[in-house]
Amino acid sequence: MVISARWLRWGLNLWPPYLFSGIHVERLDQDYRYARVRLSLRFYNRNYVGTHYGGNLFSMTDPFYMLMLLHRLGRDFIVWDLKACIRFRAPGRSHVWAEFHLPDERVEAIRAQALTEGRANPSFHIEIKDASGMLIAEVDKTLYVRPKNRTAH
């Protein structure tokens, strides 16, 4: 199923885990090359000490590279999350943002590796920052990509 970026953005913003966590997809480019996500700090999503709950910081980054790459590679590829790691750098005491960039060169390199080697495991680094640019957390994600017509190695 192919869904437009506009509809995907709308759907994610109404998806209960995002809607009730204060996570909002501000931008998802129609070509799936760029996305920007905001996590608002509200009374209902703060932790015991009044800062961002770590699970929400991670959730705001979770699906984007997988979804973006899935749409960029097309129906002939399988794309799954393989692993992720989050490092907390500073307490989040205000709204925070994360940006996702997926340039053409990176997509083509992933495609070529998956076709040549039977699979690819691209890694992505995501920085979560507040409005002042302070680094709040870093997330490293690794995906699993393979052509549908090949078996996993």
Short mmCIF file of C-alpha atoms in Angstrom, two decimals:
data_model
loop_
_atom_site.label_atom_id
_atom_site.label_comp_id
_atom_site.label_asym_id
_atom_site.label_seq_id
_atom_site.Cartn_x
_atom_site.Cartn_y
_atom_site.Cartn_z
CA MET A 1 0.00 0.00 0.00
CA VAL A 2 1.34 3.41 -0.95
CA ILE A 3 0.23 6.32 1.19
CA SER A 4 1.00 9.97 0.61
CA ALA A 5 3.26 11.74 3.09
CA ARG A 6 0.42 14.13 3.85
CA TRP A 7 -1.90 11.30 4.90
CA LEU A 8 0.85 9.53 6.81
CA ARG A 9 1.67 12.73 8.72
CA TRP A 10 -2.01 13.25 9.50
CA GLY A 11 -2.41 9.64 10.62
CA LEU A 12 0.67 9.72 12.85
CA ASN A 13 -0.53 12.91 14.50
CA LEU A 14 -3.86 11.23 15.33
CA TRP A 15 -2.29 7.92 16.33
CA PRO A 16 -3.06 7.54 20.07
CA PRO A 17 0.53 6.84 21.22
CA TYR A 18 1.62 10.13 19.62
CA LEU A 19 -1.55 12.14 20.24
CA PHE A 20 -1.61 11.38 23.96
CA SER A 21 2.14 11.78 24.41
CA GLY A 22 2.43 15.28 23.00
CA ILE A 23 4.35 14.09 19.92
CA HIS A 24 3.53 16.00 16.72
CA VAL A 25 4.88 15.44 13.20
CA GLU A 26 5.40 19.03 12.09
CA ARG A 27 6.72 18.21 8.64
CA LEU A 28 7.03 15.17 6.40
CA ASP A 29 8.10 16.03 2.89
CA GLN A 30 6.08 14.48 0.08
CA ASP A 31 9.26 12.84 -1.27
CA TYR A 32 10.09 11.36 2.17
CA ARG A 33 13.53 13.03 2.22
CA TYR A 34 12.93 15.07 5.38
CA ALA A 35 10.81 14.99 8.53
CA ARG A 36 10.64 17.11 11.67
CA VAL A 37 8.96 15.96 14.88
CA ARG A 38 8.19 17.96 18.04
CA LEU A 39 7.56 16.69 21.54
CA SER A 40 5.75 19.23 23.69
CA LEU A 41 6.31 19.21 27.43
CA ARG A 42 2.90 19.13 29.09
CA PHE A 43 1.63 18.42 32.60
CA TYR A 44 0.42 14.98 31.45
CA ASN A 45 3.67 13.76 29.89
CA ARG A 46 6.28 14.88 32.42
CA ASN A 47 8.13 12.43 34.60
CA TYR A 48 8.37 12.59 38.39
CA VAL A 49 11.00 15.36 38.34
CA GLY A 50 9.19 17.49 35.74
CA THR A 51 11.26 16.67 32.67
CA HIS A 52 10.54 14.70 29.50
CA TYR A 53 9.77 11.06 30.03
CA GLY A 54 12.54 9.05 28.34
CA GLY A 55 10.11 6.72 26.60
CA ASN A 56 8.49 9.66 24.82
CA LEU A 57 11.89 10.97 23.72
CA PHE A 58 12.59 7.60 22.17
CA SER A 59 9.08 7.22 20.70
CA MET A 60 9.33 10.51 18.84
CA THR A 61 12.22 9.06 16.82
CA ASP A 62 11.10 5.48 16.46
CA PRO A 63 9.36 4.97 13.11
CA PHE A 64 10.70 7.72 10.88
CA TYR A 65 13.78 6.32 9.17
CA MET A 66 12.02 2.98 8.66
CA LEU A 67 8.94 4.64 7.16
CA MET A 68 10.94 7.09 5.05
CA LEU A 69 13.25 4.41 3.66
CA LEU A 70 10.35 2.03 3.03
CA HIS A 71 8.66 4.67 0.88
CA ARG A 72 11.90 5.68 -0.85
CA LEU A 73 12.94 2.11 -1.76
CA GLY A 74 9.49 1.00 -2.87
CA ARG A 75 7.53 -2.22 -2.79
CA ASP A 76 10.43 -4.48 -3.80
CA PHE A 77 12.19 -4.15 -0.43
CA ILE A 78 11.55 -5.19 3.14
CA VAL A 79 12.54 -2.61 5.76
CA TRP A 80 12.47 -3.31 9.50
CA ASP A 81 13.96 -1.82 12.62
CA LEU A 82 16.85 -3.97 13.82
CA LYS A 83 18.13 -2.16 16.91
CA ALA A 84 18.18 1.20 18.65
CA CYS A 85 20.00 2.92 21.48
CA ILE A 86 19.21 6.17 23.26
CA ARG A 87 21.65 8.29 25.28
CA PHE A 88 20.27 11.01 27.50
CA ARG A 89 22.49 14.10 27.52
CA ALA A 90 20.49 16.74 29.44
CA PRO A 91 17.09 16.98 31.08
CA GLY A 92 14.40 18.15 28.68
CA ARG A 93 12.55 21.00 30.35
CA SER A 94 10.84 22.49 27.28
CA HIS A 95 9.57 21.45 23.87
CA VAL A 96 12.12 19.39 21.91
CA TRP A 97 12.60 18.53 18.23
CA ALA A 98 14.17 15.84 16.08
CA GLU A 99 14.94 16.04 12.37
CA PHE A 100 15.33 13.20 9.90
CA HIS A 101 17.27 13.56 6.63
CA LEU A 102 17.36 10.85 3.95
CA PRO A 103 19.27 12.12 0.89
CA ASP A 104 19.14 10.38 -2.50
CA GLU A 105 22.79 9.28 -2.28
CA ARG A 106 22.15 7.43 0.98
CA VAL A 107 19.05 5.69 -0.38
CA GLU A 108 20.90 4.57 -3.50
CA ALA A 109 23.85 3.26 -1.46
CA ILE A 110 21.46 1.25 0.72
CA ARG A 111 19.63 -0.06 -2.35
CA ALA A 112 22.89 -1.08 -4.03
CA GLN A 113 24.20 -2.84 -0.92
CA ALA A 114 20.93 -4.73 -0.42
CA LEU A 115 20.88 -5.85 -4.05
CA THR A 116 24.57 -6.81 -4.10
CA GLU A 117 24.89 -8.44 -0.69
CA GLY A 118 21.32 -9.61 -0.17
CA ARG A 119 20.76 -7.22 2.73
CA ALA A 120 21.87 -3.94 4.25
CA ASN A 121 21.93 -2.68 7.83
CA PRO A 122 22.11 1.10 7.58
CA SER A 123 22.56 3.09 10.78
CA PHE A 124 21.19 6.54 11.50
CA HIS A 125 22.04 9.07 14.19
CA ILE A 126 19.28 11.35 15.50
CA GLU A 127 19.77 14.32 17.80
CA ILE A 128 16.93 15.56 19.99
CA LYS A 129 17.37 19.24 20.80
CA ASP A 130 15.45 21.94 22.60
CA ALA A 131 14.65 25.39 21.17
CA SER A 132 18.01 26.80 22.32
CA GLY A 133 19.84 24.03 20.43
CA MET A 134 20.86 22.16 23.58
CA LEU A 135 21.35 18.46 22.97
CA ILE A 136 18.81 16.56 25.10
CA ALA A 137 19.28 13.02 23.78
CA GLU A 138 20.84 11.05 20.94
CA VAL A 139 19.31 8.00 19.29
CA ASP A 140 21.18 5.54 17.08
CA LYS A 141 18.98 3.32 14.92
CA THR A 142 19.95 0.41 12.71
CA LEU A 143 17.56 -0.91 10.09
CA TYR A 144 17.33 -4.23 8.28
CA VAL A 145 16.80 -3.91 4.51
CA ARG A 146 16.56 -6.67 1.93
CA PRO A 147 15.02 -7.21 -1.47
CA LYS A 148 11.74 -9.13 -1.28
CA ASN A 149 12.81 -11.63 -3.90
CA ARG A 150 15.89 -12.78 -1.92
CA THR A 151 16.29 -14.69 1.30
CA ALA A 152 18.03 -13.21 4.33
CA HIS A 153 21.74 -13.95 4.80
#
